[in-house]
PDB file of C-alpha atoms in Angstrom:
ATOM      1  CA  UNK A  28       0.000   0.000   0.000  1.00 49.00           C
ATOM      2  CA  UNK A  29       1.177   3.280  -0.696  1.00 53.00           C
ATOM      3  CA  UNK A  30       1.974   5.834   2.009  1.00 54.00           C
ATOM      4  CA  UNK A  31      -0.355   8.387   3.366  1.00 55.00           C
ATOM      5  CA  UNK A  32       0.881  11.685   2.581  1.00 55.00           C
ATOM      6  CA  UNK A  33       0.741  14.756   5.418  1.00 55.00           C
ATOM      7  CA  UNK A  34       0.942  17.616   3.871  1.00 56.00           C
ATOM      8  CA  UNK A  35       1.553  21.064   6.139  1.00 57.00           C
ATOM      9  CA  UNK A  36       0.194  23.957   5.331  1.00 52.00           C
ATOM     10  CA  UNK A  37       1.409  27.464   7.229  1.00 52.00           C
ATOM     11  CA  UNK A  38      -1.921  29.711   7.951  1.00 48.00           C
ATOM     12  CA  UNK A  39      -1.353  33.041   7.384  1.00 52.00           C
ATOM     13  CA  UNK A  40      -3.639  36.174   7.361  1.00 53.00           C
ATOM     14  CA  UNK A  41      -4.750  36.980   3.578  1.00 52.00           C
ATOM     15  CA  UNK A  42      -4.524  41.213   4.460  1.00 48.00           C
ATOM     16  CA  UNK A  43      -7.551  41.531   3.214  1.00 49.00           C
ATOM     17  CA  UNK A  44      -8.934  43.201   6.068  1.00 75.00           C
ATOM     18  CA  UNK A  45      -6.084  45.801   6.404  1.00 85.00           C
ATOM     19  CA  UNK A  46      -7.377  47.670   3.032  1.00 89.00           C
ATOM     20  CA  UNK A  47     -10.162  47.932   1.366  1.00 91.00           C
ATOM     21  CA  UNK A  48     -10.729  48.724  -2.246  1.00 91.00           C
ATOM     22  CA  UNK A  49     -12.159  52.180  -3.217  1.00 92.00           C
ATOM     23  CA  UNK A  50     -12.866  53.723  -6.527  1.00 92.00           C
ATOM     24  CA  UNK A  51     -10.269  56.714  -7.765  1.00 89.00           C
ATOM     25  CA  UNK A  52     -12.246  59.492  -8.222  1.00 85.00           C
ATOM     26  CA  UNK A  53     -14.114  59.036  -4.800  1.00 90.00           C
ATOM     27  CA  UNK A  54     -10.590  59.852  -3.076  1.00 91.00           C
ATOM     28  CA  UNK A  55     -10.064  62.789  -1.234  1.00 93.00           C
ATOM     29  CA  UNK A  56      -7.273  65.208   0.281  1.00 93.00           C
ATOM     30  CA  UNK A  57      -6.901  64.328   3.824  1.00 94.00           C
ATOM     31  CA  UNK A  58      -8.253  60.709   3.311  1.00 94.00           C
ATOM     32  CA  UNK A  59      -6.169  57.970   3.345  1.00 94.00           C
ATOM     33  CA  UNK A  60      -4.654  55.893   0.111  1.00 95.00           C
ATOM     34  CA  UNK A  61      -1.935  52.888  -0.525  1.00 94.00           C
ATOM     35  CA  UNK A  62       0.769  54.268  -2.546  1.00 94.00           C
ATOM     36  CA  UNK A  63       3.682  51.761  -3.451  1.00 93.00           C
ATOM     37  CA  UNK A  64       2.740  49.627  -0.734  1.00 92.00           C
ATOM     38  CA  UNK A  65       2.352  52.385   2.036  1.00 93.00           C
ATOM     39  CA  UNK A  66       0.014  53.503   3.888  1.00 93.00           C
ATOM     40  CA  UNK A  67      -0.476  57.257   2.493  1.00 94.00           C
ATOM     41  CA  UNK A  68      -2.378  60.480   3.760  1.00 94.00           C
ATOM     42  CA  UNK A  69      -2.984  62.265   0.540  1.00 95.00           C
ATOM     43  CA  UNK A  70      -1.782  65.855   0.468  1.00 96.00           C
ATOM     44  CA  UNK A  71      -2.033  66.770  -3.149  1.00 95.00           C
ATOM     45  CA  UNK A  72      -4.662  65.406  -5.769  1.00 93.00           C
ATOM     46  CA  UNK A  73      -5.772  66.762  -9.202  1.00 92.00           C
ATOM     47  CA  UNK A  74      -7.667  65.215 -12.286  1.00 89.00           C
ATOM     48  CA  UNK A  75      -6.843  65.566 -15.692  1.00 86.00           C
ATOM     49  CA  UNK A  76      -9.307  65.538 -18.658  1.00 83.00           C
ATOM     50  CA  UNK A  77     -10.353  62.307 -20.812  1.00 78.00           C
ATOM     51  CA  UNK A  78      -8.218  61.703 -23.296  1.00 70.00           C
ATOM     52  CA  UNK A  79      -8.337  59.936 -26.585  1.00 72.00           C
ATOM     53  CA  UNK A  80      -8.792  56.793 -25.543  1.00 72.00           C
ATOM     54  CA  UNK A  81     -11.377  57.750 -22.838  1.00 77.00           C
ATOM     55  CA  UNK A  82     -10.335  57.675 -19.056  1.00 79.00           C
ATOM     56  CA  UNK A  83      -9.342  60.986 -17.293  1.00 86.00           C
ATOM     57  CA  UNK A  84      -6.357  60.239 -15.161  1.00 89.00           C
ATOM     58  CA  UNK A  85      -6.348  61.455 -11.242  1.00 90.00           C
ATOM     59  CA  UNK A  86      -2.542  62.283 -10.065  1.00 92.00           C
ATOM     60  CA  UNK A  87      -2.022  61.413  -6.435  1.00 93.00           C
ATOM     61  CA  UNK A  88       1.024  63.310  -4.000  1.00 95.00           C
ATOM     62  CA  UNK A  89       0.438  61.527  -0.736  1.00 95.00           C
ATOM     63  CA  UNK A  90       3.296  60.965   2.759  1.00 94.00           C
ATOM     64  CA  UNK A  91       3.842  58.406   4.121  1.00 93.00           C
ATOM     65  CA  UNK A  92       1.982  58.009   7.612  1.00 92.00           C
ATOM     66  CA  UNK A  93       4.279  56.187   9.607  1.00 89.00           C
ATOM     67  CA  UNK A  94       7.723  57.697   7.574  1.00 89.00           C
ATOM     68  CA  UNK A  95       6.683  61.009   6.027  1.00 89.00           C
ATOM     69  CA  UNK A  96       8.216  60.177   2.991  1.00 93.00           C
ATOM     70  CA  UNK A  97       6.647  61.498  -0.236  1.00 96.00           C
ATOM     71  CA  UNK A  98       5.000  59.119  -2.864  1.00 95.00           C
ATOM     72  CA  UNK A  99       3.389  59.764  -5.851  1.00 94.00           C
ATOM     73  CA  UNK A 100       0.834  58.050  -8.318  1.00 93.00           C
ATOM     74  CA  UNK A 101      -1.122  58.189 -11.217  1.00 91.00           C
ATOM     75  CA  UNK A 102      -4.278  56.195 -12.000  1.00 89.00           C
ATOM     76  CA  UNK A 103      -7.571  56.299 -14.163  1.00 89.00           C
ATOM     77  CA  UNK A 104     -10.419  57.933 -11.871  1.00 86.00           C
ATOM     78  CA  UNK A 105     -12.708  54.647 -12.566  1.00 88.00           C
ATOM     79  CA  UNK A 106     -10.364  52.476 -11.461  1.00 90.00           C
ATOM     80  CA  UNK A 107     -10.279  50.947  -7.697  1.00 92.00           C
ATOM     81  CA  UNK A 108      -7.369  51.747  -5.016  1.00 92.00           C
ATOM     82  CA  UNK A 109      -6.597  50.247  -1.807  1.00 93.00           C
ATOM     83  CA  UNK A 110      -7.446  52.486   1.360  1.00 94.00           C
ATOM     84  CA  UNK A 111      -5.507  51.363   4.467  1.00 94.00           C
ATOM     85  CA  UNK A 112      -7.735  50.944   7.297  1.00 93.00           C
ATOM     86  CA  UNK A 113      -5.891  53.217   9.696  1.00 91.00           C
ATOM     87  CA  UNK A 114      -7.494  53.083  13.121  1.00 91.00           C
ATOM     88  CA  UNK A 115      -5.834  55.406  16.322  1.00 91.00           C
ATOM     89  CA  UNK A 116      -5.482  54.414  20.047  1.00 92.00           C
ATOM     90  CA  UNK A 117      -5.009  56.405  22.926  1.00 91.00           C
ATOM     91  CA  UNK A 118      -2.468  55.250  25.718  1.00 91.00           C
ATOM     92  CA  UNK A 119      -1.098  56.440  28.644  1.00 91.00           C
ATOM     93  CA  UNK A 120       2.473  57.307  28.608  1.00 90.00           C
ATOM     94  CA  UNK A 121       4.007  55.878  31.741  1.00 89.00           C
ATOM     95  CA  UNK A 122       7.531  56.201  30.608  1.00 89.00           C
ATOM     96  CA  UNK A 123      10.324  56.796  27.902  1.00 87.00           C
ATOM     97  CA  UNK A 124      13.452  54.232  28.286  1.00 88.00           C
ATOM     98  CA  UNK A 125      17.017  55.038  27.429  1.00 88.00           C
ATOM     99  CA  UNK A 126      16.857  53.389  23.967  1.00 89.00           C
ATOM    100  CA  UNK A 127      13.903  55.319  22.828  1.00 88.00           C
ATOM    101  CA  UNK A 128      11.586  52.882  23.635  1.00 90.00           C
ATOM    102  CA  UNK A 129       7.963  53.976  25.208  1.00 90.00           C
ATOM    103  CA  UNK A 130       6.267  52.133  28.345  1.00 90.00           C
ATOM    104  CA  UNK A 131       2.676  52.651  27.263  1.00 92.00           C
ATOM    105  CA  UNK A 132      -0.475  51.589  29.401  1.00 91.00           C
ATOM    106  CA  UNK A 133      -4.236  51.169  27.585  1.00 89.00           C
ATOM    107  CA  UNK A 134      -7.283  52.097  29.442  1.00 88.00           C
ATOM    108  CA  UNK A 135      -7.428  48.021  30.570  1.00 88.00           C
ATOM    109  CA  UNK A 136      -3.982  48.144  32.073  1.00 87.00           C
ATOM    110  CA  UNK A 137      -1.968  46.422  30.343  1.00 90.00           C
ATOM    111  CA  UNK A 138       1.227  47.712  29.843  1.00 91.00           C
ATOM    112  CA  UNK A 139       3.654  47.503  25.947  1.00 90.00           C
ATOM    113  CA  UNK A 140       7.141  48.411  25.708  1.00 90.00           C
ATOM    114  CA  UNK A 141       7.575  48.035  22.074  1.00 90.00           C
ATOM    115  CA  UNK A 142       6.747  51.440  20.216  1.00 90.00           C
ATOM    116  CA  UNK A 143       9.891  53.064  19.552  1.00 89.00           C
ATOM    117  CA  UNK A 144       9.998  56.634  19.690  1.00 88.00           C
ATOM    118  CA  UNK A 145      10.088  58.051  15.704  1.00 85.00           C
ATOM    119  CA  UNK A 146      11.096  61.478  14.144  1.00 84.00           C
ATOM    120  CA  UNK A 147       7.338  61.779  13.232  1.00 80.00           C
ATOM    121  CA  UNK A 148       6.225  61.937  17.072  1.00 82.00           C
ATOM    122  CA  UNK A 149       5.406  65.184  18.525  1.00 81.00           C
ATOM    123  CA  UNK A 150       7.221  65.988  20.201  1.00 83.00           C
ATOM    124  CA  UNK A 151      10.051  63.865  18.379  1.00 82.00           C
ATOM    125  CA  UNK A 152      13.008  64.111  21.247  1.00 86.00           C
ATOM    126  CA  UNK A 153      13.673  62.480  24.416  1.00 87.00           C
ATOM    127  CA  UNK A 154      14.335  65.453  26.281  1.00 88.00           C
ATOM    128  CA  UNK A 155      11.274  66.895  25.201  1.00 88.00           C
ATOM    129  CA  UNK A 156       9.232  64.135  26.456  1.00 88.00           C
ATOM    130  CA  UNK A 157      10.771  63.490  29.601  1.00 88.00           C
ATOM    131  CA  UNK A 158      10.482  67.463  30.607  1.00 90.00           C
ATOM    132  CA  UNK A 159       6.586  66.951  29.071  1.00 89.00           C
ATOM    133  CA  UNK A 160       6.300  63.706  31.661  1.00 88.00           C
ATOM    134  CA  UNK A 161       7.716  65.952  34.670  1.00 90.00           C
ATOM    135  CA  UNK A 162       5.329  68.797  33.595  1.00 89.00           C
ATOM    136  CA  UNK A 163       2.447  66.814  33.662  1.00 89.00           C
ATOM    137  CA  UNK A 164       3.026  64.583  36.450  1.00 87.00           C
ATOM    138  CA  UNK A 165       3.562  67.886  38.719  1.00 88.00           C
ATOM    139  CA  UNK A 166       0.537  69.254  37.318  1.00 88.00           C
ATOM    140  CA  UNK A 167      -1.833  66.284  38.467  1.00 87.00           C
ATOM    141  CA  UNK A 168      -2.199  65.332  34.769  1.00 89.00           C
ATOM    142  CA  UNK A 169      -1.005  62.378  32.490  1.00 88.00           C
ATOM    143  CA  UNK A 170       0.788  62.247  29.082  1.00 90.00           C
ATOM    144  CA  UNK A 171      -1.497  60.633  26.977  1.00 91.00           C
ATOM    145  CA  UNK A 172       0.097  58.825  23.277  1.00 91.00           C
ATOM    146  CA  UNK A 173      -2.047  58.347  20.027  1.00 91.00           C
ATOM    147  CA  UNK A 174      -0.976  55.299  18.577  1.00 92.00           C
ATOM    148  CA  UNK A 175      -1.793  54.757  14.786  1.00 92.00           C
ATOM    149  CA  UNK A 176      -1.564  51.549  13.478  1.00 92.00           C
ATOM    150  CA  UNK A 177      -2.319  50.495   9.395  1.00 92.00           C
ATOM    151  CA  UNK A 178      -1.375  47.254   7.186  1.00 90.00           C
ATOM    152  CA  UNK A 179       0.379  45.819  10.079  1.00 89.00           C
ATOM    153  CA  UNK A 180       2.633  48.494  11.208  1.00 90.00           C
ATOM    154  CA  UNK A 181       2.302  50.540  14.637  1.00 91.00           C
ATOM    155  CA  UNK A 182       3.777  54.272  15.668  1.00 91.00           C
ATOM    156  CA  UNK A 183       3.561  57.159  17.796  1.00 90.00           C
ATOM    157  CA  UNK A 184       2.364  59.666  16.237  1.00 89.00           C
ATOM    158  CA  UNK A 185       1.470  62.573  19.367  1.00 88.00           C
ATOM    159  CA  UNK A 186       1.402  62.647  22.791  1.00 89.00           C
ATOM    160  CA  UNK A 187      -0.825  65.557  24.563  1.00 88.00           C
ATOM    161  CA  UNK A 188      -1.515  65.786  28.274  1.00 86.00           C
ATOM    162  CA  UNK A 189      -5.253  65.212  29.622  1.00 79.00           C
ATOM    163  CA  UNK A 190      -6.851  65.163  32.944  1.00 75.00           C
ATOM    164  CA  UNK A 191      -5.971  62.294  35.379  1.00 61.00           C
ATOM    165  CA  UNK A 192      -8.863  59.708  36.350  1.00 59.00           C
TER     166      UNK A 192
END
């Protein structure tokens, strides 16, 4: 008799559910885009005319939410593009280690030490955060972080202070 074969397959998530698809034209500045694989605010957007062969073309300038790096890209306004699904979290800062790293606590208490503090964070310096910490922590308040989070990756993108509970 022949052998039984036992085949392994690896499960992994499809990413579907980290974009969705969205037609061209219904884009807007200030909404959200996938350009060259990154998750994109759109800062610039214009439409050209139809052409000869029929589709008007809709040029999109849009940075890079987690970088700030500048991508561009052109596409016809019927045709679909992929909008990150970019959702925003609010935790409390409870502090900044030596290596940049922030000790964040959600509203449930548990506590993540693996956001990394980024030139796009504002403020973006150590010193700047540790003297907003002091402030705030002298004032009765907390430092509260908005973490975004799209197609997988995480960052810090603000930190304000708020009212202690």
């Amino acid at each position: 008799m022949a052998e039984e074969a036992h085949d392994e397959f690896e499960s992994t998530t499809s990413g579907a559910s980290e974009t969705f698809p969205q037609q061209c034209s219904a884009l807007r500045k200030n909404g959200f885009v996938v350009l060259k694989g990154k998750a994109c605010k759109i800062v610039e957007m214009s439409t050209s005319k139809t052409g000869k062969h029929g589709h008007a073309k809709v040029h999109l300038v849009g940075l890079d939410i987690f970088t700030g790096k500048k991508y561009e890209d052109i596409c016809p306004s019927t045709h679909n593009m992929h909008v990150p699904n970019v959702t925003r979290k609010e935790f409390e800062v409870v502090d900044l280690s030596e290596d940049g790293f922030f000790s964040l606590m959600s509203d449930d208490g548990d506590v993540r030490d693996d956001l990394k503090l980024t030139e796009n964070c504002s403020p973006n310096t150590p010193e700047a955060i540790r003297e907003l910490l002091k402030s705030a922590e002298s004032a009765g308040e907390r430092v509260l972080a908005t973490v975004w989070k799209a197609m997988g990756e995480e960052v810090v993108k603000d930190l304000k202070t708020g009212k202690a509970n």
